[in-house]
PDB file of C-alpha atoms in Angstrom:
ATOM      1  CA  MET A1083      -8.318 -12.523 -16.089  1.00  0.00           C
ATOM      2  CA  SER A1084     -11.270 -10.063 -16.045  1.00  0.00           C
ATOM      3  CA  SER A1085     -10.564  -6.563 -17.097  1.00  0.00           C
ATOM      4  CA  ASN A1086     -12.107  -5.192 -13.952  1.00  0.00           C
ATOM      5  CA  THR A1087     -10.936  -7.183 -11.031  1.00  0.00           C
ATOM      6  CA  LYS A1088     -13.408  -6.793  -8.213  1.00  0.00           C
ATOM      7  CA  VAL A1089     -11.905  -6.308  -4.836  1.00  0.00           C
ATOM      8  CA  GLN A1090     -13.385  -8.707  -2.398  1.00  0.00           C
ATOM      9  CA  GLY A1091     -14.893  -5.856  -0.406  1.00  0.00           C
ATOM     10  CA  ARG A1092     -15.855  -7.188   3.003  1.00  0.00           C
ATOM     11  CA  GLN A1093     -17.470  -4.693   5.267  1.00  0.00           C
ATOM     12  CA  LYS A1094     -19.667  -5.005   8.394  1.00  0.00           C
ATOM     13  CA  ILE A1095     -21.293  -2.403  10.552  1.00  0.00           C
ATOM     14  CA  THR A1096     -21.543  -2.906  14.205  1.00  0.00           C
ATOM     15  CA  ASP A1097     -23.224  -0.167  16.240  1.00  0.00           C
ATOM     16  CA  LYS A1098     -21.899   2.894  14.460  1.00  0.00           C
ATOM     17  CA  THR A1099     -18.617   1.509  13.438  1.00  0.00           C
ATOM     18  CA  LEU A1100     -17.873   0.486   9.813  1.00  0.00           C
ATOM     19  CA  TRP A1101     -15.340  -2.358   9.627  1.00  0.00           C
ATOM     20  CA  ILE A1102     -13.499  -2.637   6.348  1.00  0.00           C
ATOM     21  CA  SER A1103     -11.408  -5.707   5.540  1.00  0.00           C
ATOM     22  CA  VAL A1104      -8.559  -4.414   3.470  1.00  0.00           C
ATOM     23  CA  PRO A1105      -7.702  -6.721   0.528  1.00  0.00           C
ATOM     24  CA  LYS A1106      -4.371  -8.533   0.151  1.00  0.00           C
ATOM     25  CA  GLU A1107      -2.956  -5.732  -2.038  1.00  0.00           C
ATOM     26  CA  LEU A1108      -3.774  -2.102  -1.450  1.00  0.00           C
ATOM     27  CA  ASP A1109      -2.840  -0.082  -4.463  1.00  0.00           C
ATOM     28  CA  HIS A1110      -4.487   2.731  -6.623  1.00  0.00           C
ATOM     29  CA  HIS A1111      -6.845   0.110  -8.153  1.00  0.00           C
ATOM     30  CA  SER A1112      -8.147  -1.379  -4.960  1.00  0.00           C
ATOM     31  CA  ALA A1113      -7.978   1.822  -2.893  1.00  0.00           C
ATOM     32  CA  GLU A1114     -10.367   3.615  -5.158  1.00  0.00           C
ATOM     33  CA  GLN A1115     -12.942   0.825  -4.934  1.00  0.00           C
ATOM     34  CA  ILE A1116     -12.709   0.727  -1.104  1.00  0.00           C
ATOM     35  CA  SER A1117     -13.005   4.525  -0.847  1.00  0.00           C
ATOM     36  CA  GLN A1118     -16.204   4.521  -3.016  1.00  0.00           C
ATOM     37  CA  GLU A1119     -17.780   1.736  -0.989  1.00  0.00           C
ATOM     38  CA  ALA A1120     -16.900   3.348   2.263  1.00  0.00           C
ATOM     39  CA  ASP A1121     -18.137   6.747   1.207  1.00  0.00           C
ATOM     40  CA  GLY A1122     -21.364   5.258  -0.003  1.00  0.00           C
ATOM     41  CA  LEU A1123     -22.024   3.591   3.313  1.00  0.00           C
ATOM     42  CA  VAL A1124     -21.071   6.649   5.444  1.00  0.00           C
ATOM     43  CA  ARG A1125     -23.658   8.591   3.295  1.00  0.00           C
ATOM     44  CA  GLN A1126     -26.416   6.118   3.815  1.00  0.00           C
ATOM     45  CA  LYS A1127     -25.915   5.144   7.519  1.00  0.00           C
ATOM     46  CA  ASP A1128     -25.037   6.834  10.767  1.00  0.00           C
ATOM     47  CA  ILE A1129     -21.421   5.855  11.025  1.00  0.00           C
ATOM     48  CA  ARG A1130     -19.083   7.447  13.632  1.00  0.00           C
ATOM     49  CA  GLU A1131     -16.058   5.372  13.070  1.00  0.00           C
ATOM     50  CA  ILE A1132     -14.188   3.539  10.280  1.00  0.00           C
ATOM     51  CA  VAL A1133     -11.856   0.694  11.259  1.00  0.00           C
ATOM     52  CA  PHE A1134      -9.573  -0.615   8.510  1.00  0.00           C
ATOM     53  CA  ASP A1135      -8.529  -4.222   9.259  1.00  0.00           C
ATOM     54  CA  PHE A1136      -5.127  -4.974   7.564  1.00  0.00           C
ATOM     55  CA  SER A1137      -5.034  -8.678   8.739  1.00  0.00           C
ATOM     56  CA  ASP A1138      -4.949  -9.998   5.042  1.00  0.00           C
ATOM     57  CA  THR A1139      -2.806  -7.127   3.550  1.00  0.00           C
ATOM     58  CA  VAL A1140       0.737  -7.811   2.379  1.00  0.00           C
ATOM     59  CA  PHE A1141       1.118  -4.931  -0.137  1.00  0.00           C
ATOM     60  CA  CYS A1142       0.408  -1.253   0.359  1.00  0.00           C
ATOM     61  CA  ASP A1143       1.675   1.793  -1.633  1.00  0.00           C
ATOM     62  CA  SER A1144       1.075   5.548  -1.357  1.00  0.00           C
ATOM     63  CA  SER A1145      -2.472   5.144  -2.775  1.00  0.00           C
ATOM     64  CA  GLY A1146      -3.350   3.350   0.399  1.00  0.00           C
ATOM     65  CA  ILE A1147      -2.125   6.310   2.360  1.00  0.00           C
ATOM     66  CA  GLY A1148      -4.229   8.648   0.160  1.00  0.00           C
ATOM     67  CA  MET A1149      -7.252   6.439   0.836  1.00  0.00           C
ATOM     68  CA  LEU A1150      -6.704   6.587   4.670  1.00  0.00           C
ATOM     69  CA  MET A1151      -6.131  10.323   4.574  1.00  0.00           C
ATOM     70  CA  GLY A1152      -9.295  10.919   2.511  1.00  0.00           C
ATOM     71  CA  ARG A1153     -11.406   8.852   4.895  1.00  0.00           C
ATOM     72  CA  TYR A1154      -9.813  10.565   7.840  1.00  0.00           C
ATOM     73  CA  LYS A1155     -10.729  14.004   6.508  1.00  0.00           C
ATOM     74  CA  MET A1156     -14.264  12.921   5.746  1.00  0.00           C
ATOM     75  CA  MET A1157     -14.795  11.391   9.272  1.00  0.00           C
ATOM     76  CA  LYS A1158     -13.152  14.332  10.925  1.00  0.00           C
ATOM     77  CA  ALA A1159     -15.670  16.667   9.166  1.00  0.00           C
ATOM     78  CA  LEU A1160     -18.478  14.468  10.484  1.00  0.00           C
ATOM     79  CA  GLY A1161     -17.160  14.469  14.066  1.00  0.00           C
ATOM     80  CA  GLY A1162     -16.038  10.814  13.766  1.00  0.00           C
ATOM     81  CA  ASN A1163     -12.764   9.031  13.490  1.00  0.00           C
ATOM     82  CA  VAL A1164     -10.650   6.437  11.672  1.00  0.00           C
ATOM     83  CA  ARG A1165      -8.404   3.625  12.975  1.00  0.00           C
ATOM     84  CA  ALA A1166      -6.226   1.018  11.434  1.00  0.00           C
ATOM     85  CA  VAL A1167      -5.792  -2.414  13.001  1.00  0.00           C
ATOM     86  CA  GLN A1168      -3.803  -5.664  12.402  1.00  0.00           C
ATOM     87  CA  ALA A1169      -1.129  -3.881  10.429  1.00  0.00           C
ATOM     88  CA  GLY A1170       1.568  -6.587   9.572  1.00  0.00           C
ATOM     89  CA  GLU A1171       5.239  -5.823   9.041  1.00  0.00           C
ATOM     90  CA  ARG A1172       5.101  -4.410   5.490  1.00  0.00           C
ATOM     91  CA  VAL A1173       1.989  -2.299   6.045  1.00  0.00           C
ATOM     92  CA  GLY A1174       3.449  -1.027   9.350  1.00  0.00           C
ATOM     93  CA  LYS A1175       6.587   0.095   7.484  1.00  0.00           C
ATOM     94  CA  ILE A1176       4.641   1.981   4.869  1.00  0.00           C
ATOM     95  CA  LEU A1177       2.352   3.634   7.423  1.00  0.00           C
ATOM     96  CA  MET A1178       5.368   4.530   9.529  1.00  0.00           C
ATOM     97  CA  LEU A1179       7.220   6.069   6.620  1.00  0.00           C
ATOM     98  CA  SER A1180       4.223   8.085   5.533  1.00  0.00           C
ATOM     99  CA  GLY A1181       3.869   9.704   9.021  1.00  0.00           C
ATOM    100  CA  ILE A1182       0.104   8.998   8.922  1.00  0.00           C
ATOM    101  CA  MET A1183       0.431   7.357  12.420  1.00  0.00           C
ATOM    102  CA  LYS A1184       0.585  10.877  13.769  1.00  0.00           C
ATOM    103  CA  ILE A1185      -3.102  11.459  12.842  1.00  0.00           C
ATOM    104  CA  ILE A1186      -4.629   7.952  12.619  1.00  0.00           C
ATOM    105  CA  PRO A1187      -4.181   5.390  15.493  1.00  0.00           C
ATOM    106  CA  VAL A1188      -2.534   2.264  14.064  1.00  0.00           C
ATOM    107  CA  GLU A1189      -2.472  -1.156  15.976  1.00  0.00           C
ATOM    108  CA  LYS A1190       0.151  -3.589  14.889  1.00  0.00           C
ATOM    109  CA  LYS A1191      -0.570  -7.311  14.254  1.00  0.00           C
ATOM    110  CA  GLN A1192      -0.162  -9.156  17.461  1.00  0.00           C
ATOM    111  CA  GLY A1193       3.049 -11.213  17.509  1.00  0.00           C
ATOM    112  CA  GLY A1194       3.913  -9.959  14.056  1.00  0.00           C
ATOM    113  CA  MET A1195       5.710  -6.695  13.684  1.00  0.00           C
ATOM    114  CA  GLN A1196       8.547  -6.057  16.130  1.00  0.00           C
ATOM    115  CA  ASP A1197       8.706  -2.716  17.862  1.00  0.00           C
ATOM    116  CA  GLU A1198      10.755  -0.235  15.845  1.00  0.00           C
ATOM    117  CA  LYS A1199      14.315  -0.216  17.145  1.00  0.00           C
ATOM    118  CA  GLU A1200      15.348   3.413  17.735  1.00  0.00           C
TER     119      GLU A1200
ATOM    120  CA  MET B1153      29.497  -9.898 -15.698  1.00  0.00           C
ATOM    121  CA  LYS B1154      26.040 -11.427 -15.507  1.00  0.00           C
ATOM    122  CA  ARG B1155      23.597  -9.310 -17.646  1.00  0.00           C
ATOM    123  CA  ASN B1156      19.957  -9.875 -18.382  1.00  0.00           C
ATOM    124  CA  GLU B1157      17.437  -7.463 -19.830  1.00  0.00           C
ATOM    125  CA  MET B1158      13.571  -7.570 -20.290  1.00  0.00           C
ATOM    126  CA  LYS B1159      11.030  -5.144 -21.629  1.00  0.00           C
ATOM    127  CA  ILE B1160       7.271  -5.256 -21.119  1.00  0.00           C
ATOM    128  CA  GLU B1161       4.549  -2.944 -22.599  1.00  0.00           C
ATOM    129  CA  PHE B1162       1.054  -2.786 -21.328  1.00  0.00           C
ATOM    130  CA  ASP B1163      -2.049  -0.663 -21.285  1.00  0.00           C
ATOM    131  CA  SER B1164      -2.348   2.165 -18.679  1.00  0.00           C
ATOM    132  CA  ILE B1165      -5.203   0.714 -16.780  1.00  0.00           C
ATOM    133  CA  SER B1166      -5.189   0.275 -12.989  1.00  0.00           C
ATOM    134  CA  ASP B1167      -5.558  -3.556 -13.206  1.00  0.00           C
ATOM    135  CA  ASN B1168      -2.032  -3.533 -14.669  1.00  0.00           C
ATOM    136  CA  GLU B1169      -0.466  -2.050 -11.544  1.00  0.00           C
ATOM    137  CA  ALA B1170      -0.373  -5.434  -9.907  1.00  0.00           C
ATOM    138  CA  PHE B1171       0.705  -7.139 -13.263  1.00  0.00           C
ATOM    139  CA  ALA B1172       3.654  -4.711 -13.514  1.00  0.00           C
ATOM    140  CA  ARG B1173       4.971  -5.115  -9.982  1.00  0.00           C
ATOM    141  CA  VAL B1174       4.517  -8.944 -10.009  1.00  0.00           C
ATOM    142  CA  THR B1175       6.396  -9.203 -13.368  1.00  0.00           C
ATOM    143  CA  VAL B1176       9.372  -7.136 -12.103  1.00  0.00           C
ATOM    144  CA  ALA B1177       9.433  -9.186  -8.907  1.00  0.00           C
ATOM    145  CA  ALA B1178       9.552 -12.392 -10.997  1.00  0.00           C
ATOM    146  CA  PHE B1179      12.453 -10.878 -13.173  1.00  0.00           C
ATOM    147  CA  MET B1180      14.475 -10.028 -10.182  1.00  0.00           C
ATOM    148  CA  ALA B1181      14.011 -13.451  -8.553  1.00  0.00           C
ATOM    149  CA  GLN B1182      17.300 -14.641 -10.267  1.00  0.00           C
ATOM    150  CA  MET B1183      19.165 -12.076  -8.182  1.00  0.00           C
ATOM    151  CA  ASN B1184      18.512 -13.936  -4.875  1.00  0.00           C
ATOM    152  CA  PRO B1185      16.816 -10.956  -3.268  1.00  0.00           C
ATOM    153  CA  SER B1186      15.532 -10.879   0.245  1.00  0.00           C
ATOM    154  CA  MET B1187      11.787 -10.695   0.811  1.00  0.00           C
ATOM    155  CA  GLU B1188      12.255  -7.038   1.896  1.00  0.00           C
ATOM    156  CA  GLU B1189      14.077  -6.126  -1.350  1.00  0.00           C
ATOM    157  CA  VAL B1190      11.336  -7.653  -3.470  1.00  0.00           C
ATOM    158  CA  ALA B1191       8.648  -5.757  -1.489  1.00  0.00           C
ATOM    159  CA  ASP B1192      10.750  -2.503  -1.732  1.00  0.00           C
ATOM    160  CA  VAL B1193      10.988  -2.840  -5.590  1.00  0.00           C
ATOM    161  CA  LYS B1194       7.308  -3.799  -5.933  1.00  0.00           C
ATOM    162  CA  THR B1195       6.266  -0.679  -4.034  1.00  0.00           C
ATOM    163  CA  ALA B1196       8.537   1.606  -6.201  1.00  0.00           C
ATOM    164  CA  VAL B1197       7.297  -0.045  -9.462  1.00  0.00           C
ATOM    165  CA  SER B1198       3.618   0.391  -8.322  1.00  0.00           C
ATOM    166  CA  GLU B1199       4.226   4.101  -7.543  1.00  0.00           C
ATOM    167  CA  ALA B1200       5.894   4.871 -10.924  1.00  0.00           C
ATOM    168  CA  VAL B1201       3.251   2.881 -12.868  1.00  0.00           C
ATOM    169  CA  THR B1202       0.332   4.566 -10.943  1.00  0.00           C
ATOM    170  CA  ASN B1203       1.924   7.902 -11.700  1.00  0.00           C
ATOM    171  CA  ALA B1204       1.968   7.142 -15.389  1.00  0.00           C
ATOM    172  CA  ILE B1205      -1.692   6.122 -15.403  1.00  0.00           C
ATOM    173  CA  ILE B1206      -3.060   8.925 -13.274  1.00  0.00           C
ATOM    174  CA  HIS B1207      -0.766  11.866 -14.121  1.00  0.00           C
ATOM    175  CA  GLY B1208       1.005  10.807 -17.410  1.00  0.00           C
ATOM    176  CA  TYR B1209      -2.039   9.665 -19.266  1.00  0.00           C
ATOM    177  CA  GLU B1210      -4.669  11.340 -17.056  1.00  0.00           C
ATOM    178  CA  GLY B1211      -6.823   8.187 -17.121  1.00  0.00           C
ATOM    179  CA  LYS B1212      -6.757   7.699 -20.815  1.00  0.00           C
ATOM    180  CA  VAL B1213      -5.540   4.257 -22.113  1.00  0.00           C
ATOM    181  CA  HIS B1214      -2.126   4.231 -23.832  1.00  0.00           C
ATOM    182  CA  LYS B1215       1.036   2.190 -23.434  1.00  0.00           C
ATOM    183  CA  ILE B1216       3.447   2.071 -20.518  1.00  0.00           C
ATOM    184  CA  THR B1217       6.766   0.314 -20.971  1.00  0.00           C
ATOM    185  CA  ILE B1218       9.093  -1.079 -18.281  1.00  0.00           C
ATOM    186  CA  THR B1219      12.574  -2.000 -19.152  1.00  0.00           C
ATOM    187  CA  GLY B1220      14.558  -4.032 -16.556  1.00  0.00           C
ATOM    188  CA  VAL B1221      18.314  -4.654 -16.573  1.00  0.00           C
ATOM    189  CA  ILE B1222      20.325  -6.898 -14.261  1.00  0.00           C
ATOM    190  CA  GLU B1223      24.043  -6.311 -14.165  1.00  0.00           C
ATOM    191  CA  ASP B1224      25.391  -8.516 -11.538  1.00  0.00           C
ATOM    192  CA  ALA B1225      23.956  -7.224  -8.282  1.00  0.00           C
ATOM    193  CA  LEU B1226      22.532  -4.015  -9.807  1.00  0.00           C
ATOM    194  CA  LEU B1227      18.884  -3.802 -10.780  1.00  0.00           C
ATOM    195  CA  SER B1228      17.920  -0.930 -13.083  1.00  0.00           C
ATOM    196  CA  LEU B1229      14.354  -0.178 -13.989  1.00  0.00           C
ATOM    197  CA  GLU B1230      12.903   2.277 -16.383  1.00  0.00           C
ATOM    198  CA  VAL B1231       9.245   3.043 -16.319  1.00  0.00           C
ATOM    199  CA  ALA B1232       8.210   5.212 -19.400  1.00  0.00           C
ATOM    200  CA  ASP B1233       5.091   6.799 -20.732  1.00  0.00           C
ATOM    201  CA  GLN B1234       4.421   9.124 -23.647  1.00  0.00           C
ATOM    202  CA  GLY B1235       1.920  11.262 -21.683  1.00  0.00           C
ATOM    203  CA  VAL B1236       1.643  14.813 -20.824  1.00  0.00           C
ATOM    204  CA  GLY B1237       4.976  15.059 -19.021  1.00  0.00           C
ATOM    205  CA  ILE B1238       6.004  17.005 -16.026  1.00  0.00           C
ATOM    206  CA  ARG B1239       6.721  20.692 -16.324  1.00  0.00           C
ATOM    207  CA  ASP B1240       8.497  21.040 -13.003  1.00  0.00           C
ATOM    208  CA  VAL B1241      10.136  17.754 -12.049  1.00  0.00           C
ATOM    209  CA  LYS B1242      11.769  19.186  -8.882  1.00  0.00           C
ATOM    210  CA  LYS B1243       8.412  20.341  -7.611  1.00  0.00           C
ATOM    211  CA  ALA B1244       6.683  17.040  -8.510  1.00  0.00           C
ATOM    212  CA  MET B1245       9.173  15.240  -6.423  1.00  0.00           C
ATOM    213  CA  GLU B1246       8.684  17.311  -3.332  1.00  0.00           C
ATOM    214  CA  PRO B1247       7.168  15.226  -0.551  1.00  0.00           C
ATOM    215  CA  LEU B1248       3.377  15.888  -0.156  1.00  0.00           C
ATOM    216  CA  TYR B1249       3.165  17.832  -3.381  1.00  0.00           C
ATOM    217  CA  THR B1250       0.367  16.554  -5.677  1.00  0.00           C
ATOM    218  CA  SER B1251      -0.937  18.066  -8.857  1.00  0.00           C
ATOM    219  CA  ARG B1252      -4.210  16.170  -8.293  1.00  0.00           C
ATOM    220  CA  PRO B1253      -5.354  16.675  -4.740  1.00  0.00           C
ATOM    221  CA  GLU B1254      -9.019  15.972  -5.891  1.00  0.00           C
ATOM    222  CA  LEU B1255      -7.978  12.382  -6.636  1.00  0.00           C
ATOM    223  CA  GLU B1256      -6.789  11.891  -3.066  1.00  0.00           C
ATOM    224  CA  ARG B1257      -3.165  11.479  -4.041  1.00  0.00           C
ATOM    225  CA  SER B1258      -1.046  11.518  -0.901  1.00  0.00           C
ATOM    226  CA  GLY B1259       1.890  13.197  -2.676  1.00  0.00           C
ATOM    227  CA  MET B1260       4.143  10.393  -1.424  1.00  0.00           C
ATOM    228  CA  GLY B1261       4.805   8.501  -4.620  1.00  0.00           C
ATOM    229  CA  PHE B1262       8.310   9.777  -5.304  1.00  0.00           C
ATOM    230  CA  LEU B1263       9.050   9.739  -1.613  1.00  0.00           C
ATOM    231  CA  PHE B1264       8.381   6.101  -1.551  1.00  0.00           C
ATOM    232  CA  MET B1265      10.344   5.405  -4.729  1.00  0.00           C
ATOM    233  CA  GLU B1266      13.363   7.262  -3.166  1.00  0.00           C
ATOM    234  CA  ALA B1267      12.931   5.501   0.148  1.00  0.00           C
ATOM    235  CA  PHE B1268      12.917   2.045  -1.367  1.00  0.00           C
ATOM    236  CA  MET B1269      15.395   2.319  -4.223  1.00  0.00           C
ATOM    237  CA  ASP B1270      19.067   3.480  -4.069  1.00  0.00           C
ATOM    238  CA  GLU B1271      18.675   5.966  -6.916  1.00  0.00           C
ATOM    239  CA  VAL B1272      15.680   7.615  -8.623  1.00  0.00           C
ATOM    240  CA  GLN B1273      15.915   9.895 -11.713  1.00  0.00           C
ATOM    241  CA  VAL B1274      13.032  11.494 -13.620  1.00  0.00           C
ATOM    242  CA  SER B1275      13.422  12.911 -17.041  1.00  0.00           C
ATOM    243  CA  SER B1276      10.430  14.439 -18.581  1.00  0.00           C
ATOM    244  CA  ARG B1277       9.382  16.825 -21.282  1.00  0.00           C
ATOM    245  CA  PRO B1278       5.871  18.466 -21.388  1.00  0.00           C
ATOM    246  CA  GLY B1279       3.859  16.944 -24.170  1.00  0.00           C
ATOM    247  CA  GLU B1280       6.286  14.085 -24.808  1.00  0.00           C
ATOM    248  CA  GLY B1281       6.272  11.862 -21.709  1.00  0.00           C
ATOM    249  CA  THR B1282       8.116  10.853 -18.542  1.00  0.00           C
ATOM    250  CA  ILE B1283      10.824   8.302 -17.947  1.00  0.00           C
ATOM    251  CA  VAL B1284      11.471   7.220 -14.244  1.00  0.00           C
ATOM    252  CA  THR B1285      14.822   5.455 -13.872  1.00  0.00           C
ATOM    253  CA  MET B1286      15.416   3.548 -10.616  1.00  0.00           C
ATOM    254  CA  LYS B1287      18.348   1.562  -9.465  1.00  0.00           C
ATOM    255  CA  LYS B1288      18.922  -0.732  -6.516  1.00  0.00           C
ATOM    256  CA  MET B1289      21.684  -3.104  -5.387  1.00  0.00           C
ATOM    257  CA  ILE B1290      20.124  -6.523  -4.657  1.00  0.00           C
ATOM    258  CA  GLY B1291      21.233  -9.466  -2.650  1.00  0.00           C
ATOM    259  CA  GLN B1292      23.844  -7.572  -0.630  1.00  0.00           C
ATOM    260  CA  HIS B1293      22.460  -8.774   2.629  1.00  0.00           C
ATOM    261  CA  GLY B1294      25.476 -10.785   3.560  1.00  0.00           C
ATOM    262  CA  GLU B1295      24.435 -14.442   3.150  1.00  0.00           C
TER     263      GLU B1295
END
């Protein structure tokens, strides 16, 4: 195992939207790398929106919440916004618990997560 | 009573966050946990280990130990560092409090540990380190 596991960072920019494919496990280790890559791209290009795609993500902890909040603050300061899409059951649970859904729109994975019973 | 114990020690580098939670998940497999229980424990372990790396050792490389004990359906975990310690544990455990806002910490680490485990205790002495003890009943999902 390499001592510095590289996150398979997959981003694409369409129009002024930066799409980030979040890795399988979003923890302190991977969140730091994604944040650095995203911030670099926002500094270089004219980006108005960041979309985090959670299709592949099965693990997320509070470091992922910190990453989303940090990008939200940055984009807000630039007059842009942040969204999360394709959140599966586990990611949805973590995002729900954190309360971040109040400030960042979150789309659940289609046919995946059931609506919260309340 | 069925009892089993394990102990692991590893460097406080962020690559080991995944190692720690996967190892604990493998240890608890013998308890016949639900997928959700495994995910809950993995999240709690990840939070405690991340705290030790970022706050306990402030990014410097030292050792973190995890002790896991199974007693029938009870899983007990101890995550320990010999780092800077926490001066005010009560404050550190307040939701949204973070001592390191510049590092983009959400202040939700202890909140998540408490949400996903049945019991969380923190004992810490400044200059000596921190021990986070977490307990959870496993496999009680009525099957």
